[in-house]
Amino acid sequence: MHTPPNTPGDTHSNHIARDPMPDASARLIAEFIALSLSSAHTRHRYATQVGEFAAWLAHPHTDRTGSAALGGAKRADVIRFLAYLASGDRYAAPPTVRDQSVVLSDSARKNYLSALHSFYEHLISLELVDRNPTQGVKRPRVRVKPGLRLTAAELRRFLDAPGSPRDRVQAYLLAYTAARLNEIRCLRWQDVDFESGTLMLSGKGDKYRPVDIHPRLMPELRRWRLCQNARAERDAAVRLARANPDTDFVLLSRAGKQLSASAICKQIKRRATIAGLYVKSPKHGECRSAVSPHVLRRTFATLLLNDGHHLDAVADVLGHVSVDTTRKHYAFSSNARRRATIEGFNF
């Protein structure tokens, strides 16, 4: 039973576990996710975002325009939901959201709107609704700021920093392939062709793309494979993982498990901290760097662009469908490159 809204001490967050979305809405979302052709990460994001909208519609505190069911939502409900996400009081957020007072950024709210748009297009295809309530809703304007990227000298310091053999090879993998974190995490030895000098990466939407092995990466991969072979001889768990091509990951934990994304991120930050690169001190007191796997991907693109490589070629290596994505978020012109372009106009 809900505490009345005018009860002293009442907070919206107290209702999170008591106001589940209607069963019919949950079934619709589950069906949408099951039929989605997106990656596992995107499907999880869609389920979370559309689920919060369904919980918001059904919540007693919500001043909705349409019905409490997903199928009865109107455009005004979508607009109000976006305002709710920016309000700092996300009372319908799932229990996994640690801080309901967090105001979502324009980019995050734009992602929510995109998820809702895809969901309602699915309902239209099933003839469950005749219109998409996200149509005509103004998308939050995202202000793109160039993210952190390293100079060539800083990248060299990062790669040369001391660390374990696994720390070193994952640093080289991320720096010299510009791969996404999950692409490196899912890389298996069967995807590495030393003879042809290529890697086969599994990217977004489970699409595979080949990447040439950089000459500086090749010896690091060979050394790491020998190191991993030696560990397999001593460790039964690693030996068992190596025996199966499906579990023979390039990056294995000491327990013979696929290395987690968080573990890779922590090791990259630790390596950058040792190199003295963009070190910061978070609230918990641990001294950590702002360098992340994504910073290395951005660094790759920016260094190549400013070295004279064409933007189309850089986008192709990064696996971007649109060159605009590369231009807006990854490859940034240096002042020297812009100056050289101006001075190159000799007419």
Short mmCIF file of C-alpha atoms in Angstrom, two decimals:
data_model
loop_
_atom_site.label_atom_id
_atom_site.label_comp_id
_atom_site.label_asym_id
_atom_site.label_seq_id
_atom_site.Cartn_x
_atom_site.Cartn_y
_atom_site.Cartn_z
CA MET A 1 0.00 0.00 0.00
CA HIS A 2 1.36 3.41 -0.98
CA THR A 3 2.03 6.16 1.49
CA PRO A 4 -0.22 9.11 0.58
CA PRO A 5 1.71 11.84 -1.26
CA ASN A 6 0.97 14.44 1.44
CA THR A 7 2.38 12.27 4.24
CA PRO A 8 5.35 13.98 5.94
CA GLY A 9 8.66 12.46 4.98
CA ASP A 10 7.26 10.92 1.81
CA THR A 11 9.74 10.52 -1.03
CA HIS A 12 9.11 9.25 -4.51
CA SER A 13 12.09 6.91 -4.29
CA ASN A 14 10.30 4.91 -1.57
CA HIS A 15 7.88 3.69 -4.23
CA ILE A 16 10.39 2.24 -6.68
CA ALA A 17 9.96 -1.39 -5.68
CA ARG A 18 6.22 -1.02 -5.04
CA ASP A 19 5.17 0.27 -8.46
CA PRO A 20 6.10 -2.31 -11.07
CA MET A 21 4.96 -1.76 -14.62
CA PRO A 22 1.73 -3.55 -15.67
CA ASP A 23 2.19 -7.15 -16.80
CA ALA A 24 0.91 -6.31 -20.29
CA SER A 25 3.57 -3.61 -20.69
CA ALA A 26 6.29 -5.96 -19.47
CA ARG A 27 5.24 -8.56 -22.05
CA LEU A 28 5.29 -6.01 -24.86
CA ILE A 29 8.77 -4.86 -23.90
CA ALA A 30 10.03 -8.45 -23.65
CA GLU A 31 8.67 -9.21 -27.11
CA PHE A 32 10.24 -6.05 -28.56
CA ILE A 33 13.63 -6.95 -27.09
CA ALA A 34 13.39 -10.56 -28.28
CA LEU A 35 12.73 -9.47 -31.87
CA SER A 36 15.33 -6.69 -31.89
CA LEU A 37 18.31 -7.18 -34.19
CA SER A 38 20.46 -4.85 -32.09
CA SER A 39 23.46 -5.90 -30.03
CA ALA A 40 23.03 -7.40 -26.56
CA HIS A 41 24.16 -4.11 -25.00
CA THR A 42 21.59 -2.10 -26.97
CA ARG A 43 18.81 -4.57 -26.18
CA HIS A 44 19.59 -4.25 -22.48
CA ARG A 45 19.53 -0.45 -22.78
CA TYR A 46 16.21 -0.53 -24.61
CA ALA A 47 14.68 -2.78 -21.95
CA THR A 48 15.82 -0.45 -19.16
CA GLN A 49 14.74 2.76 -20.87
CA VAL A 50 11.35 1.61 -22.18
CA GLY A 51 10.79 -0.12 -18.83
CA GLU A 52 11.28 3.13 -16.96
CA PHE A 53 8.79 4.86 -19.27
CA ALA A 54 6.23 2.10 -18.58
CA ALA A 55 6.81 2.38 -14.82
CA TRP A 56 6.52 6.18 -15.05
CA LEU A 57 3.18 5.91 -16.88
CA ALA A 58 1.83 3.52 -14.23
CA HIS A 59 3.18 5.46 -11.24
CA PRO A 60 0.56 7.25 -9.06
CA HIS A 61 2.68 10.41 -8.93
CA THR A 62 2.69 10.81 -12.69
CA ASP A 63 0.46 13.46 -14.24
CA ARG A 64 -0.07 11.64 -17.53
CA THR A 65 -2.21 12.61 -20.49
CA GLY A 66 -3.00 9.16 -21.88
CA SER A 67 -3.63 5.89 -20.10
CA ALA A 68 -1.25 4.11 -17.74
CA ALA A 69 -0.59 1.46 -20.39
CA LEU A 70 2.18 1.78 -22.95
CA GLY A 71 -0.26 1.45 -25.83
CA GLY A 72 -2.25 4.45 -24.62
CA ALA A 73 0.65 6.90 -24.33
CA LYS A 74 0.37 10.23 -26.12
CA ARG A 75 2.92 12.71 -27.41
CA ALA A 76 2.41 14.88 -24.33
CA ASP A 77 3.33 11.91 -22.14
CA VAL A 78 6.63 11.49 -23.99
CA ILE A 79 7.40 15.21 -23.60
CA ARG A 80 6.61 15.07 -19.88
CA PHE A 81 8.70 11.93 -19.49
CA LEU A 82 11.72 13.71 -20.97
CA ALA A 83 11.13 16.54 -18.51
CA TYR A 84 10.94 13.97 -15.68
CA LEU A 85 14.34 12.55 -16.73
CA ALA A 86 15.82 16.03 -16.37
CA SER A 87 14.03 16.81 -13.11
CA GLY A 88 16.42 15.17 -10.66
CA ASP A 89 13.59 13.12 -9.14
CA ARG A 90 13.42 9.86 -11.07
CA TYR A 91 10.85 8.19 -8.85
CA ALA A 92 10.03 5.53 -11.48
CA ALA A 93 13.64 4.51 -12.07
CA PRO A 94 14.53 0.83 -11.58
CA PRO A 95 16.25 -0.29 -8.35
CA THR A 96 19.53 -0.63 -10.27
CA VAL A 97 19.73 3.16 -10.54
CA ARG A 98 21.69 4.06 -7.44
CA ASP A 99 20.92 7.77 -7.33
CA GLN A 100 17.45 8.86 -8.46
CA SER A 101 18.49 12.51 -8.03
CA VAL A 102 20.84 12.39 -11.03
CA VAL A 103 19.74 14.73 -13.82
CA LEU A 104 20.20 12.95 -17.12
CA SER A 105 22.19 14.74 -19.79
CA ASP A 106 20.81 15.81 -23.15
CA SER A 107 22.60 12.87 -24.75
CA ALA A 108 21.10 10.37 -22.29
CA ARG A 109 17.58 11.75 -22.77
CA LYS A 110 18.05 11.60 -26.53
CA ASN A 111 18.90 7.90 -26.12
CA TYR A 112 15.68 7.37 -24.16
CA LEU A 113 13.68 9.03 -26.94
CA SER A 114 15.39 6.85 -29.55
CA ALA A 115 14.52 3.71 -27.58
CA LEU A 116 10.88 4.77 -27.29
CA HIS A 117 10.72 5.57 -31.00
CA SER A 118 11.98 2.09 -31.91
CA PHE A 119 9.57 0.47 -29.46
CA TYR A 120 6.52 2.24 -30.86
CA GLU A 121 7.57 1.50 -34.43
CA HIS A 122 7.52 -2.14 -33.36
CA LEU A 123 3.99 -1.75 -31.96
CA ILE A 124 2.86 -0.09 -35.21
CA SER A 125 4.24 -3.03 -37.22
CA LEU A 126 2.11 -5.35 -35.07
CA GLU A 127 -0.91 -3.07 -35.57
CA LEU A 128 -1.24 -2.64 -31.80
CA VAL A 129 -1.16 1.16 -32.10
CA ASP A 130 -1.83 3.38 -35.10
CA ARG A 131 0.61 6.18 -34.32
CA ASN A 132 3.99 6.72 -32.75
CA PRO A 133 3.75 9.16 -29.79
CA THR A 134 7.41 10.12 -30.23
CA GLN A 135 6.68 11.68 -33.63
CA GLY A 136 6.99 15.45 -33.46
CA VAL A 137 8.79 15.41 -30.11
CA LYS A 138 11.79 17.74 -30.22
CA ARG A 139 14.99 15.84 -29.66
CA PRO A 140 17.29 17.17 -26.92
CA ARG A 141 20.10 19.11 -28.52
CA VAL A 142 23.40 17.48 -27.70
CA ARG A 143 26.37 19.81 -27.41
CA VAL A 144 29.36 17.84 -28.57
CA LYS A 145 32.61 18.62 -26.78
CA PRO A 146 35.86 17.12 -27.98
CA GLY A 147 36.70 14.32 -25.58
CA LEU A 148 40.10 13.59 -24.10
CA ARG A 149 42.72 12.26 -26.48
CA LEU A 150 46.44 11.73 -26.03
CA THR A 151 49.31 13.27 -27.92
CA ALA A 152 51.74 10.96 -29.66
CA ALA A 153 54.23 11.45 -26.83
CA GLU A 154 51.61 10.71 -24.18
CA LEU A 155 50.54 7.56 -26.02
CA ARG A 156 54.15 6.39 -26.05
CA ARG A 157 54.42 6.97 -22.27
CA PHE A 158 51.23 4.99 -21.76
CA LEU A 159 52.45 2.04 -23.84
CA ASP A 160 55.90 2.05 -22.22
CA ALA A 161 54.56 2.07 -18.64
CA PRO A 162 55.43 -1.01 -16.57
CA GLY A 163 52.81 -3.67 -15.94
CA SER A 164 51.98 -7.33 -16.29
CA PRO A 165 52.17 -9.04 -19.72
CA ARG A 166 48.38 -9.05 -19.98
CA ASP A 167 48.19 -5.34 -19.09
CA ARG A 168 50.70 -4.64 -21.82
CA VAL A 169 49.02 -6.63 -24.60
CA GLN A 170 45.57 -5.20 -23.93
CA ALA A 171 47.04 -1.69 -23.99
CA TYR A 172 48.64 -2.42 -27.37
CA LEU A 173 45.45 -4.04 -28.67
CA LEU A 174 43.34 -1.03 -27.83
CA ALA A 175 45.92 1.50 -29.04
CA TYR A 176 46.76 -0.14 -32.37
CA THR A 177 43.36 -1.45 -33.48
CA ALA A 178 41.12 1.43 -32.27
CA ALA A 179 38.66 -1.33 -31.37
CA ARG A 180 35.78 -0.90 -28.98
CA LEU A 181 36.29 -2.34 -25.50
CA ASN A 182 33.86 -5.19 -26.05
CA GLU A 183 35.46 -6.06 -29.39
CA ILE A 184 38.80 -6.62 -27.65
CA ARG A 185 37.15 -8.41 -24.75
CA CYS A 186 35.45 -10.88 -27.12
CA LEU A 187 38.50 -11.47 -29.30
CA ARG A 188 39.42 -15.18 -29.50
CA TRP A 189 42.64 -16.68 -30.75
CA GLN A 190 40.74 -18.26 -33.63
CA ASP A 191 40.02 -14.67 -34.76
CA VAL A 192 43.75 -13.88 -34.95
CA ASP A 193 45.41 -14.84 -38.24
CA PHE A 194 49.14 -14.39 -37.80
CA GLU A 195 49.87 -15.62 -41.32
CA SER A 196 47.69 -13.02 -43.07
CA GLY A 197 48.32 -10.43 -40.36
CA THR A 198 44.66 -9.70 -39.60
CA LEU A 199 42.21 -9.73 -36.70
CA MET A 200 38.50 -10.40 -37.07
CA LEU A 201 36.55 -8.21 -34.66
CA SER A 202 32.93 -8.77 -33.66
CA GLY A 203 31.43 -5.30 -33.44
CA LYS A 204 28.05 -3.66 -32.95
CA GLY A 205 25.06 -5.64 -34.13
CA ASP A 206 27.21 -8.79 -34.12
CA LYS A 207 28.87 -7.64 -37.35
CA TYR A 208 32.39 -8.84 -38.07
CA ARG A 209 35.07 -6.63 -39.54
CA PRO A 210 38.71 -7.37 -40.36
CA VAL A 211 41.52 -5.21 -38.99
CA ASP A 212 45.14 -5.45 -40.05
CA ILE A 213 47.59 -6.23 -37.25
CA HIS A 214 49.89 -3.27 -36.80
CA PRO A 215 53.65 -4.10 -36.99
CA ARG A 216 54.09 -2.94 -33.38
CA LEU A 217 51.17 -5.04 -32.21
CA MET A 218 52.30 -8.26 -33.91
CA PRO A 219 55.27 -9.08 -31.59
CA GLU A 220 53.19 -8.19 -28.53
CA LEU A 221 50.49 -10.68 -29.56
CA ARG A 222 53.07 -13.39 -30.24
CA ARG A 223 54.77 -12.86 -26.88
CA TRP A 224 51.44 -12.88 -25.07
CA ARG A 225 50.37 -16.12 -26.72
CA LEU A 226 53.56 -17.80 -25.56
CA CYS A 227 52.96 -16.43 -22.06
CA GLN A 228 49.38 -17.70 -22.07
CA ASN A 229 50.52 -21.12 -23.33
CA ALA A 230 52.98 -21.35 -20.44
CA ARG A 231 50.25 -20.41 -17.96
CA ALA A 232 47.96 -23.07 -19.41
CA GLU A 233 50.61 -25.70 -18.66
CA ARG A 234 50.64 -24.66 -14.99
CA ASP A 235 46.96 -23.78 -14.49
CA ALA A 236 44.13 -26.27 -15.13
CA ALA A 237 41.44 -23.56 -15.43
CA VAL A 238 43.34 -21.69 -18.14
CA ARG A 239 44.21 -24.97 -19.85
CA LEU A 240 40.52 -25.95 -19.94
CA ALA A 241 39.52 -22.57 -21.42
CA ARG A 242 42.27 -22.78 -24.05
CA ALA A 243 41.11 -26.25 -25.11
CA ASN A 244 37.78 -24.93 -26.40
CA PRO A 245 37.94 -22.47 -29.34
CA ASP A 246 34.78 -20.74 -28.08
CA THR A 247 36.35 -19.94 -24.69
CA ASP A 248 39.91 -19.45 -25.90
CA PHE A 249 39.85 -15.68 -25.45
CA VAL A 250 42.95 -13.60 -26.04
CA LEU A 251 42.27 -11.87 -22.71
CA LEU A 252 41.62 -14.49 -20.04
CA SER A 253 41.49 -13.99 -16.29
CA ARG A 254 43.64 -16.09 -13.97
CA ALA A 255 40.57 -18.25 -13.39
CA GLY A 256 40.34 -18.99 -17.11
CA LYS A 257 37.32 -16.73 -17.61
CA GLN A 258 36.65 -14.09 -20.23
CA LEU A 259 38.04 -10.85 -18.84
CA SER A 260 35.32 -8.42 -17.75
CA ALA A 261 34.95 -4.94 -19.21
CA SER A 262 35.40 -3.36 -15.78
CA ALA A 263 38.67 -5.24 -15.22
CA ILE A 264 40.07 -4.01 -18.54
CA CYS A 265 39.04 -0.43 -17.74
CA LYS A 266 40.66 -0.55 -14.31
CA GLN A 267 43.89 -1.93 -15.72
CA ILE A 268 44.01 0.73 -18.45
CA LYS A 269 43.47 3.47 -15.85
CA ARG A 270 46.11 1.97 -13.57
CA ARG A 271 48.62 1.90 -16.43
CA ALA A 272 47.85 5.53 -17.32
CA THR A 273 48.17 6.51 -13.66
CA ILE A 274 51.62 4.90 -13.49
CA ALA A 275 52.53 6.90 -16.62
CA GLY A 276 51.30 10.08 -14.89
CA LEU A 277 48.64 10.81 -17.50
CA TYR A 278 45.56 12.85 -16.52
CA VAL A 279 45.50 11.57 -12.97
CA LYS A 280 42.54 12.52 -10.82
CA SER A 281 41.42 11.70 -7.30
CA PRO A 282 37.80 10.47 -7.07
CA LYS A 283 35.70 10.62 -3.92
CA HIS A 284 36.77 7.18 -2.77
CA GLY A 285 40.37 8.38 -2.59
CA GLU A 286 41.93 6.07 -5.16
CA CYS A 287 44.18 7.96 -7.52
CA ARG A 288 43.04 7.12 -11.05
CA SER A 289 43.54 8.46 -14.54
CA ALA A 290 40.90 9.90 -16.86
CA VAL A 291 42.33 7.73 -19.63
CA SER A 292 39.94 4.98 -20.73
CA PRO A 293 39.69 2.50 -23.62
CA HIS A 294 37.51 5.01 -25.44
CA VAL A 295 40.18 7.69 -25.05
CA LEU A 296 42.59 5.39 -26.88
CA ARG A 297 40.07 4.92 -29.70
CA ARG A 298 39.66 8.70 -29.97
CA THR A 299 43.44 9.15 -29.85
CA PHE A 300 43.91 6.72 -32.73
CA ALA A 301 41.44 8.62 -34.93
CA THR A 302 42.78 12.08 -34.09
CA LEU A 303 46.45 11.20 -34.59
CA LEU A 304 45.74 9.59 -37.95
CA LEU A 305 43.64 12.51 -39.17
CA ASN A 306 46.31 15.05 -38.24
CA ASP A 307 48.97 12.89 -39.86
CA GLY A 308 47.24 13.40 -43.20
CA HIS A 309 45.05 10.30 -43.48
CA HIS A 310 41.64 10.73 -45.05
CA LEU A 311 38.63 10.86 -42.75
CA ASP A 312 36.84 8.15 -44.76
CA ALA A 313 39.71 5.74 -44.18
CA VAL A 314 39.79 6.51 -40.45
CA ALA A 315 36.01 5.95 -40.19
CA ASP A 316 36.39 2.62 -41.99
CA VAL A 317 39.00 1.36 -39.53
CA LEU A 318 36.85 2.48 -36.57
CA GLY A 319 33.88 0.59 -38.01
CA HIS A 320 31.66 3.66 -38.32
CA VAL A 321 28.78 3.51 -40.77
CA SER A 322 28.65 7.31 -40.91
CA VAL A 323 31.70 9.52 -41.36
CA ASP A 324 29.81 12.17 -39.36
CA THR A 325 30.19 9.99 -36.25
CA THR A 326 33.96 9.98 -36.74
CA ARG A 327 34.07 13.72 -37.37
CA LYS A 328 31.87 14.72 -34.43
CA HIS A 329 33.14 12.39 -31.74
CA TYR A 330 36.54 10.89 -32.60
CA ALA A 331 38.80 12.65 -35.12
CA PHE A 332 39.56 16.28 -34.28
CA SER A 333 41.74 18.60 -36.35
CA SER A 334 44.71 20.17 -34.64
CA ASN A 335 45.49 23.87 -34.89
CA ALA A 336 48.52 23.01 -37.01
CA ARG A 337 46.40 21.05 -39.48
CA ARG A 338 43.87 23.85 -39.81
CA ARG A 339 46.69 26.38 -40.26
CA ALA A 340 48.31 24.23 -42.95
CA THR A 341 44.99 23.98 -44.77
CA ILE A 342 44.59 27.76 -44.81
CA GLU A 343 48.18 28.32 -45.92
CA GLY A 344 47.74 25.68 -48.60
CA PHE A 345 45.28 27.93 -50.43
CA ASN A 346 47.72 29.48 -52.93
CA PHE A 347 45.36 30.85 -55.56
#
